[in-house]
CSV table of C-alpha atoms in Angstrom, one decimal:
chain,number,residue,atom,x,y,z
A,1,MET,CA,0.0,0.0,0.0
A,2,LYS,CA,1.1,3.6,-0.6
A,3,ILE,CA,2.0,6.0,2.2
A,4,GLY,CA,-1.3,7.8,2.0
A,5,GLU,CA,-3.3,4.5,2.4
A,6,LEU,CA,-1.1,3.4,5.3
A,7,ALA,CA,-1.5,6.8,7.0
A,8,GLN,CA,-5.3,6.8,6.5
A,9,LEU,CA,-5.7,3.2,7.9
A,10,ALA,CA,-3.6,4.1,11.0
A,11,ASN,CA,-5.3,7.5,11.4
A,12,VAL,CA,-2.1,9.4,11.2
A,13,THR,CA,-0.6,11.9,8.7
A,14,LYS,CA,1.6,11.0,5.8
A,15,ARG,CA,4.3,13.1,7.4
A,16,THR,CA,4.2,10.9,10.5
A,17,VAL,CA,4.6,7.8,8.4
A,18,ASP,CA,7.4,9.5,6.5
A,19,TYR,CA,9.1,10.4,9.8
A,20,TYR,CA,8.9,6.9,11.2
A,21,THR,CA,10.2,5.5,8.0
A,22,ASN,CA,13.2,7.9,7.9
A,23,ILE,CA,14.2,7.1,11.4
A,24,GLY,CA,14.0,3.3,10.7
A,25,LEU,CA,10.8,2.4,12.7
A,26,LEU,CA,8.9,1.5,9.6
A,27,GLU,CA,10.2,-0.2,6.4
A,28,ALA,CA,9.1,0.6,2.9
A,29,GLU,CA,10.0,-0.8,-0.5
A,30,ARG,CA,10.7,1.5,-3.4
A,31,SER,CA,9.0,1.0,-6.7
A,32,PRO,CA,10.9,1.7,-10.0
A,33,SER,CA,9.2,5.1,-10.0
A,34,ASN,CA,10.5,5.7,-6.5
A,35,TYR,CA,7.1,5.4,-4.7
A,36,ARG,CA,7.2,3.9,-1.3
A,37,TYR,CA,5.1,0.8,-0.7
A,38,TYR,CA,4.3,-0.7,2.7
A,39,HIS,CA,3.4,-4.3,3.5
A,40,LYS,CA,0.4,-5.1,5.7
A,41,GLN,CA,2.8,-5.9,8.5
A,42,GLN,CA,3.9,-2.3,8.6
A,43,LEU,CA,0.4,-1.3,9.4
A,44,GLU,CA,0.4,-3.5,12.5
A,45,ARG,CA,3.9,-2.1,13.4
A,46,LEU,CA,2.6,1.4,13.0
A,47,ARG,CA,-0.3,0.7,15.2
A,48,ARG,CA,2.1,-0.6,17.8
A,49,ILE,CA,4.2,2.5,17.5
A,50,ILE,CA,1.1,4.7,18.0
A,51,ALA,CA,0.1,2.6,21.1
A,52,TYR,CA,3.6,3.1,22.6
A,53,LYS,CA,3.5,6.9,21.8
A,54,GLU,CA,0.2,7.1,23.7
A,55,LYS,CA,1.9,5.6,26.7
A,56,HIS,CA,4.6,8.3,26.4
A,57,TYR,CA,7.4,6.0,25.3
A,58,SER,CA,10.4,7.7,23.8
A,59,LEU,CA,11.4,6.8,20.2
A,60,GLU,CA,14.4,4.9,21.5
A,61,GLU,CA,12.1,2.9,23.9
A,62,ILE,CA,9.8,2.2,21.0
A,63,ARG,CA,12.7,1.0,18.9
A,64,GLU,CA,13.7,-1.4,21.7
A,65,CYS,CA,10.1,-2.7,22.1
A,66,LEU,CA,9.8,-3.3,18.3
A,67,LEU,CA,13.0,-5.4,18.4
A,68,GLN,CA,11.3,-7.8,20.9
A,69,PRO,CA,8.9,-10.5,19.7
A,70,GLU,CA,5.3,-9.2,19.7
A,71,HIS,CA,4.2,-11.8,22.3
A,72,ASN,CA,6.7,-10.4,24.8
A,73,THR,CA,5.4,-6.9,24.5
A,74,LEU,CA,1.8,-7.7,25.4
A,75,ASP,CA,0.4,-5.4,28.0
A,76,ILE,CA,-1.4,-7.8,30.3
A,77,GLU,CA,-3.4,-5.1,32.0
A,78,GLU,CA,-4.5,-3.7,28.6
A,79,ALA,CA,-5.4,-7.1,27.4
A,80,GLY,CA,-7.5,-7.7,30.6
A,81,VAL,CA,-9.4,-4.5,30.1
A,82,GLN,CA,-10.1,-5.4,26.4
A,83,LEU,CA,-11.2,-8.9,27.4
A,84,LYS,CA,-13.5,-7.5,30.1
A,85,GLU,CA,-15.0,-5.0,27.6
A,86,LYS,CA,-15.7,-7.8,25.1
A,87,LEU,CA,-17.2,-10.0,27.8
A,88,ASN,CA,-19.4,-7.2,29.0
A,89,GLY,CA,-20.6,-6.7,25.4
A,90,LEU,CA,-21.3,-10.4,25.1
A,91,ASN,CA,-23.2,-10.3,28.4
A,92,GLU,CA,-25.4,-7.5,27.1
A,93,GLU,CA,-26.2,-9.3,23.9
A,94,LEU,CA,-26.9,-12.5,25.7
A,95,GLN,CA,-29.2,-10.7,28.1
A,96,GLU,CA,-31.1,-9.3,25.2
A,97,VAL,CA,-31.5,-12.8,23.8
A,98,LEU,CA,-32.6,-14.1,27.2
A,99,ASP,CA,-35.1,-11.3,27.5
A,100,LEU,CA,-36.6,-12.3,24.1
A,101,ILE,CA,-36.8,-15.9,25.2
A,102,LYS,CA,-38.6,-15.0,28.4
A,103,LYS,CA,-41.2,-13.0,26.5
A,104,ASP,CA,-42.2,-15.8,24.2
A,105,LYS,CA,-42.1,-19.5,24.8
A,106,LYS,CA,-42.2,-20.1,21.0
A,107,ASN,CA,-38.8,-18.3,20.8
A,108,GLU,CA,-37.4,-20.6,23.5
A,109,ARG,CA,-38.4,-23.7,21.5
A,110,LEU,CA,-37.0,-22.3,18.3
A,111,LEU,CA,-33.7,-21.4,20.0
A,112,LYS,CA,-33.4,-24.8,21.6
A,113,LYS,CA,-33.8,-26.4,18.2
A,114,GLN,CA,-31.2,-24.2,16.5
A,115,ILE,CA,-28.5,-24.3,19.2
A,116,SER,CA,-26.5,-27.4,19.8
A,117,HIS,CA,-26.1,-28.9,23.2
A,118,GLU,CA,-22.5,-27.9,23.3
A,119,SER,CA,-23.3,-24.3,22.4
A,120,MET,CA,-25.9,-24.2,25.1
A,121,THR,CA,-23.4,-25.5,27.6
A,122,LEU,CA,-20.9,-22.9,26.5
A,123,ILE,CA,-23.4,-20.1,26.9
A,124,GLN,CA,-24.3,-21.3,30.4
A,125,SER,CA,-20.6,-21.5,31.3
A,126,LEU,CA,-20.1,-17.9,30.1
A,127,LEU,CA,-23.1,-16.8,32.1
A,128,VAL,CA,-21.7,-18.3,35.2
A,129,LEU,CA,-18.3,-16.5,34.6
A,130,LEU,CA,-20.0,-13.2,33.9
A,131,ILE,CA,-22.3,-13.2,36.9
């Protein structure tokens, strides 16, 4: 993808992408007409850089973090917050489904026919964890 596409997908300016490329945080390939093209991996790398910048890391600290494998740079606290948000969202959706079921016994019978026993067990397990 071109620099403009990368910048737009990451919600930054082309100048920011250019700067990070010039200081070696991002890598680009040059076309015969001297355009810079970025692979999809560079989008993920740019998103990591932005996340580190939001945590007020210096450019040198970011460079060091980028040298480490991705799995070693996982912020456990941030991952926990994201997981909790997703579970809360699932809980809300599940509650809506349960409310619909309670309103109409016909819906309950239809739902039981469409959901496998394993899925129902999983839903019940999630409910226990969320409550």
